[in-house]
Every structure is written in structure tokens, then in C-alpha cells.
Amino acid sequence: MKRLLELNYNKNVGMNLGLERVTQLAYKLGILDTKVKFVHVAGTNGKGSVSTKIAHGLQHDLGYSVGLFTSPHISTYRERIVEDGKIISEARADLLANEIASAADSLRVQPTYFESLALMAFLEFHLRGVDFAVIEAGLGGRDDATNIIPKPEVAVITSIALDHTEYLGPTIHSIAENKAGIIKQGCTVILGPSVYP
């Protein structure tokens, strides 16, 4: 846990988009070889609300066990990792953080804070064997740490507007292209309305 907190405050390991580190760690942890079905949500606004509503519907209306990963958190980072409507315990978070840190040390890579939290969520949902994991992308889509999902059952893009232009590009087209990076061949796609005039 101490390592995760250090990453949160280490200026040298801030935002660093790309999938190389997180993919290496995902393979090392064995979390890409999973039976969990994924719903991946990206967009400019409404990602967290849409993700939460989808998770709620899957759990309460359809009876599935559901993991939910959202960001940011309000009170504790553990709010980002929810299983069947309950945030993970501190003890469980410590165990997951230690697994991520151990894998990172063995590969000699230093994941960012967001990458570590995303990996903790993926590992938790894999180990618990949830039926579905609803994953909210952090920034964009194509190069976001959550985009290690081989093929989601459903890719949702809530809306597209100008946001994070320094990372995603200066135009609606470049931003839409980046967010569409979560769409994989053969998955169902749900698109929300564009909010750009």
C-alpha cells in the first residue's frame, strides 16, 4: 500500500499514456487469461454515471456478479474498485497493491498510480471470478491503461467533446479517434450523443 501512495505523489511517475507497462504487468499477473466479460466505457462526460448504471443493471436486474472500476474517487481510492456494490476492503486493497508491486519489481517497471489502480481492479475481478467487469476508461481510450481488455462484450462511448486536447489532440476528430480505440472487432458498440456543436 505504501508503494501505491508513493506513486500517487511521485512527480516522476505522473501521467504517462501508453500500454507497454500495463500490458507487461497484466501478462505477468495472469489477468488477461480470464473468463470475466467486460463492458468498457469511454467518453468525455458521463462515463462514471453510465458505468455505475450498467453495473447496477447487470447485478440487480440480471443477477450477475459484477466488478466496477471508476475514477476518480471522492474519499478513498478503494471506491474505484467495487464488487457487487461494495468497495473493496483495506486488507484486500493491500494484498492487491502488494501483488502489483511485486510484479512491477520483478519486471523492473514502474507503473503510474492510475495504472496500478486499474491493475488492482483487473486482478481483483479475475481472482474473484465476477461474471462482468464494467471498466471506465481514465483518459481517452486507445492509450489508456484500461485498454488492455482483449475484446469487451460491449464498448460504450458516452459522448465526444473537446477535452484533454494536450493529450488527445486538438480536434473532435482526433479525440473521437482516440476514444474509439476501446472498440475491438466483434464487440457490440453503443454510442452516446455528441455534445460538440
Tab-separated table of C-alpha atoms in Angstrom:
chain	number	residue	atom	x	y	z
A	1	MET	CA	0.000	0.000	0.000
A	2	LYS	CA	2.853	2.353	0.825
A	3	ARG	CA	4.157	1.877	-2.730
A	4	LEU	CA	0.783	2.871	-4.209
A	5	LEU	CA	0.692	6.042	-2.132
A	6	GLU	CA	4.247	6.889	-3.162
A	7	LEU	CA	3.239	6.592	-6.816
A	8	ASN	CA	0.350	8.988	-6.225
A	9	TYR	CA	2.739	11.691	-5.037
A	10	ASN	CA	5.799	10.939	-7.170
A	11	LYS	CA	6.038	13.659	-9.809
A	12	ASN	CA	8.372	11.495	-11.931
A	13	VAL	CA	5.677	8.830	-12.383
A	14	GLY	CA	2.748	11.063	-13.280
A	15	MET	CA	0.573	10.682	-16.350
A	16	ASN	CA	2.335	8.510	-18.876
A	17	LEU	CA	-0.096	7.248	-21.505
A	18	GLY	CA	0.663	4.006	-23.300
A	19	LEU	CA	0.021	0.319	-22.872
A	20	GLU	CA	3.505	-1.214	-22.717
A	21	ARG	CA	3.989	-1.245	-18.911
A	22	VAL	CA	0.431	-2.142	-18.050
A	23	THR	CA	0.327	-4.930	-20.646
A	24	GLN	CA	3.588	-6.431	-19.366
A	25	LEU	CA	2.205	-6.374	-15.841
A	26	ALA	CA	-1.155	-7.789	-16.895
A	27	TYR	CA	0.549	-10.787	-18.520
A	28	LYS	CA	2.837	-11.269	-15.518
A	29	LEU	CA	-0.206	-11.277	-13.208
A	30	GLY	CA	-2.174	-13.605	-15.500
A	31	ILE	CA	-5.180	-11.306	-15.615
A	32	LEU	CA	-5.698	-11.305	-19.376
A	33	ASP	CA	-6.410	-15.033	-19.337
A	34	THR	CA	-9.781	-14.652	-17.671
A	35	LYS	CA	-13.376	-15.718	-18.143
A	36	VAL	CA	-14.629	-12.306	-16.989
A	37	LYS	CA	-16.766	-10.487	-19.566
A	38	PHE	CA	-16.045	-6.790	-19.944
A	39	VAL	CA	-18.033	-3.645	-20.625
A	40	HIS	CA	-15.603	-0.824	-21.444
A	41	VAL	CA	-16.831	2.766	-21.147
A	42	ALA	CA	-15.105	5.845	-22.585
A	43	GLY	CA	-16.273	9.345	-23.458
A	44	THR	CA	-15.986	12.975	-22.496
A	45	ASN	CA	-18.747	13.223	-19.893
A	46	GLY	CA	-20.956	10.777	-18.030
A	47	LYS	CA	-18.570	7.794	-18.017
A	48	GLY	CA	-18.828	7.201	-14.276
A	49	SER	CA	-22.613	7.522	-14.168
A	50	VAL	CA	-23.092	5.273	-17.180
A	51	SER	CA	-20.642	2.701	-15.784
A	52	THR	CA	-22.406	2.673	-12.418
A	53	LYS	CA	-25.839	2.297	-14.026
A	54	ILE	CA	-24.657	-0.562	-16.235
A	55	ALA	CA	-23.100	-2.356	-13.242
A	56	HIS	CA	-26.271	-1.834	-11.205
A	57	GLY	CA	-28.453	-3.209	-14.010
A	58	LEU	CA	-26.254	-6.253	-14.571
A	59	GLN	CA	-26.247	-7.042	-10.863
A	60	HIS	CA	-29.739	-6.158	-9.696
A	61	ASP	CA	-31.821	-6.688	-12.828
A	62	LEU	CA	-29.990	-9.637	-14.379
A	63	GLY	CA	-28.436	-11.314	-11.320
A	64	TYR	CA	-24.791	-11.274	-12.389
A	65	SER	CA	-21.811	-10.789	-10.095
A	66	VAL	CA	-20.257	-7.513	-11.219
A	67	GLY	CA	-16.998	-5.671	-10.737
A	68	LEU	CA	-16.885	-1.919	-11.316
A	69	PHE	CA	-13.821	0.266	-11.854
A	70	THR	CA	-14.334	4.045	-11.975
A	71	SER	CA	-12.308	7.170	-11.355
A	72	PRO	CA	-11.660	9.496	-9.741
A	73	HIS	CA	-12.547	8.689	-6.161
A	74	ILE	CA	-14.041	11.054	-3.587
A	75	SER	CA	-12.912	9.829	-0.158
A	76	THR	CA	-10.717	6.762	-0.636
A	77	TYR	CA	-9.012	5.179	-3.641
A	78	ARG	CA	-10.829	1.950	-2.718
A	79	GLU	CA	-14.057	3.493	-4.078
A	80	ARG	CA	-12.661	2.902	-7.544
A	81	ILE	CA	-12.846	-0.886	-7.143
A	82	VAL	CA	-16.323	-2.158	-6.354
A	83	GLU	CA	-17.636	-5.706	-6.354
A	84	ASP	CA	-21.378	-6.318	-6.252
A	85	GLY	CA	-21.957	-2.796	-4.971
A	86	LYS	CA	-19.337	-2.895	-2.178
A	87	ILE	CA	-15.940	-1.203	-2.210
A	88	ILE	CA	-13.007	-3.483	-1.539
A	89	SER	CA	-11.683	-3.709	1.999
A	90	GLU	CA	-8.434	-2.136	3.074
A	91	ALA	CA	-6.908	-5.561	3.677
A	92	ARG	CA	-7.893	-6.714	0.192
A	93	ALA	CA	-6.552	-3.499	-1.363
A	94	ASP	CA	-3.240	-4.013	0.454
A	95	LEU	CA	-2.994	-7.564	-0.865
A	96	LEU	CA	-3.692	-6.428	-4.443
A	97	ALA	CA	-1.274	-3.480	-4.215
A	98	ASN	CA	1.456	-5.810	-2.956
A	99	GLU	CA	0.838	-8.199	-5.878
A	100	ILE	CA	1.139	-5.317	-8.344
A	101	ALA	CA	4.302	-4.016	-6.645
A	102	SER	CA	5.876	-7.480	-6.643
A	103	ALA	CA	5.152	-7.973	-10.347
A	104	ALA	CA	6.482	-4.485	-11.120
A	105	ASP	CA	9.683	-5.178	-9.200
A	106	SER	CA	10.248	-8.484	-10.991
A	107	LEU	CA	9.776	-6.818	-14.396
A	108	ARG	CA	11.690	-3.698	-13.363
A	109	VAL	CA	8.897	-1.387	-14.463
A	110	GLN	CA	7.269	1.435	-12.553
A	111	PRO	CA	3.542	1.735	-13.221
A	112	THR	CA	1.781	5.025	-12.692
A	113	TYR	CA	-0.736	5.476	-9.889
A	114	PHE	CA	-3.663	5.071	-12.308
A	115	GLU	CA	-2.099	2.002	-13.938
A	116	SER	CA	-1.613	0.438	-10.502
A	117	LEU	CA	-5.238	1.046	-9.535
A	118	ALA	CA	-6.518	-0.290	-12.859
A	119	LEU	CA	-4.370	-3.407	-12.487
A	120	MET	CA	-5.641	-3.869	-8.937
A	121	ALA	CA	-9.202	-3.805	-10.280
A	122	PHE	CA	-8.461	-6.248	-13.107
A	123	LEU	CA	-6.669	-8.583	-10.700
A	124	GLU	CA	-9.494	-8.429	-8.148
A	125	PHE	CA	-12.188	-9.152	-10.717
A	126	HIS	CA	-10.128	-12.006	-12.195
A	127	LEU	CA	-9.394	-13.605	-8.810
A	128	ARG	CA	-12.997	-13.266	-7.645
A	129	GLY	CA	-14.319	-14.595	-10.945
A	130	VAL	CA	-17.036	-11.991	-11.419
A	131	ASP	CA	-19.362	-12.528	-14.366
A	132	PHE	CA	-18.921	-8.993	-15.699
A	133	ALA	CA	-16.462	-6.169	-15.101
A	134	VAL	CA	-17.563	-2.669	-16.058
A	135	ILE	CA	-14.427	-0.619	-16.673
A	136	GLU	CA	-14.393	3.166	-17.031
A	137	ALA	CA	-11.510	4.477	-19.127
A	138	GLY	CA	-9.425	7.140	-17.449
A	139	LEU	CA	-8.303	9.429	-20.285
A	140	GLY	CA	-9.186	8.890	-23.907
A	141	GLY	CA	-9.304	5.232	-24.814
A	142	ARG	CA	-6.661	3.946	-27.208
A	143	ASP	CA	-3.666	4.579	-24.925
A	144	ASP	CA	-5.494	4.398	-21.591
A	145	ALA	CA	-4.317	1.787	-19.071
A	146	THR	CA	-7.761	0.182	-19.078
A	147	ASN	CA	-7.447	-0.660	-22.783
A	148	ILE	CA	-5.702	-3.950	-22.084
A	149	ILE	CA	-9.065	-5.687	-22.442
A	150	PRO	CA	-8.618	-8.089	-25.398
A	151	LYS	CA	-12.264	-7.826	-26.507
A	152	PRO	CA	-15.062	-6.319	-24.458
A	153	GLU	CA	-18.570	-7.691	-24.831
A	154	VAL	CA	-19.699	-4.080	-25.149
A	155	ALA	CA	-17.786	-0.850	-25.818
A	156	VAL	CA	-19.670	2.289	-24.779
A	157	ILE	CA	-18.712	5.816	-25.792
A	158	THR	CA	-20.880	8.219	-23.820
A	159	SER	CA	-20.203	11.460	-25.675
A	160	ILE	CA	-17.465	13.260	-27.545
A	161	ALA	CA	-16.445	16.864	-26.927
A	162	LEU	CA	-13.204	18.824	-26.696
A	163	ASP	CA	-11.341	17.610	-23.614
A	164	HIS	CA	-7.707	16.956	-22.677
A	165	THR	CA	-6.627	18.336	-26.042
A	166	GLU	CA	-2.979	18.350	-24.918
A	167	TYR	CA	-3.131	14.516	-24.777
A	168	LEU	CA	-5.915	13.561	-27.190
A	169	GLY	CA	-5.406	16.113	-29.951
A	170	PRO	CA	-6.914	19.492	-30.805
A	171	THR	CA	-9.961	18.394	-32.784
A	172	ILE	CA	-13.184	16.478	-32.230
A	173	HIS	CA	-11.958	14.018	-34.861
A	174	SER	CA	-8.681	13.288	-33.028
A	175	ILE	CA	-10.494	12.936	-29.695
A	176	ALA	CA	-13.170	10.653	-31.192
A	177	GLU	CA	-10.489	8.524	-32.831
A	178	ASN	CA	-8.662	8.139	-29.508
A	179	LYS	CA	-11.788	7.242	-27.536
A	180	ALA	CA	-12.862	4.801	-30.269
A	181	GLY	CA	-9.651	2.905	-29.517
A	182	ILE	CA	-11.620	0.842	-26.966
A	183	ILE	CA	-13.700	-0.674	-29.787
A	184	LYS	CA	-12.452	-4.127	-30.737
A	185	GLN	CA	-13.513	-6.286	-33.674
A	186	GLY	CA	-16.621	-8.300	-32.879
A	187	CYS	CA	-17.812	-6.328	-29.847
A	188	THR	CA	-21.132	-4.559	-29.537
A	189	VAL	CA	-20.793	-0.759	-29.653
A	190	ILE	CA	-23.103	1.773	-28.009
A	191	LEU	CA	-22.585	5.436	-28.877
A	192	GLY	CA	-23.978	8.381	-26.948
A	193	PRO	CA	-24.746	11.773	-28.468
A	194	SER	CA	-22.065	14.226	-29.477
A	195	VAL	CA	-22.122	17.332	-27.302
A	196	TYR	CA	-19.982	19.381	-29.659
A	197	PRO	CA	-21.965	21.977	-31.687
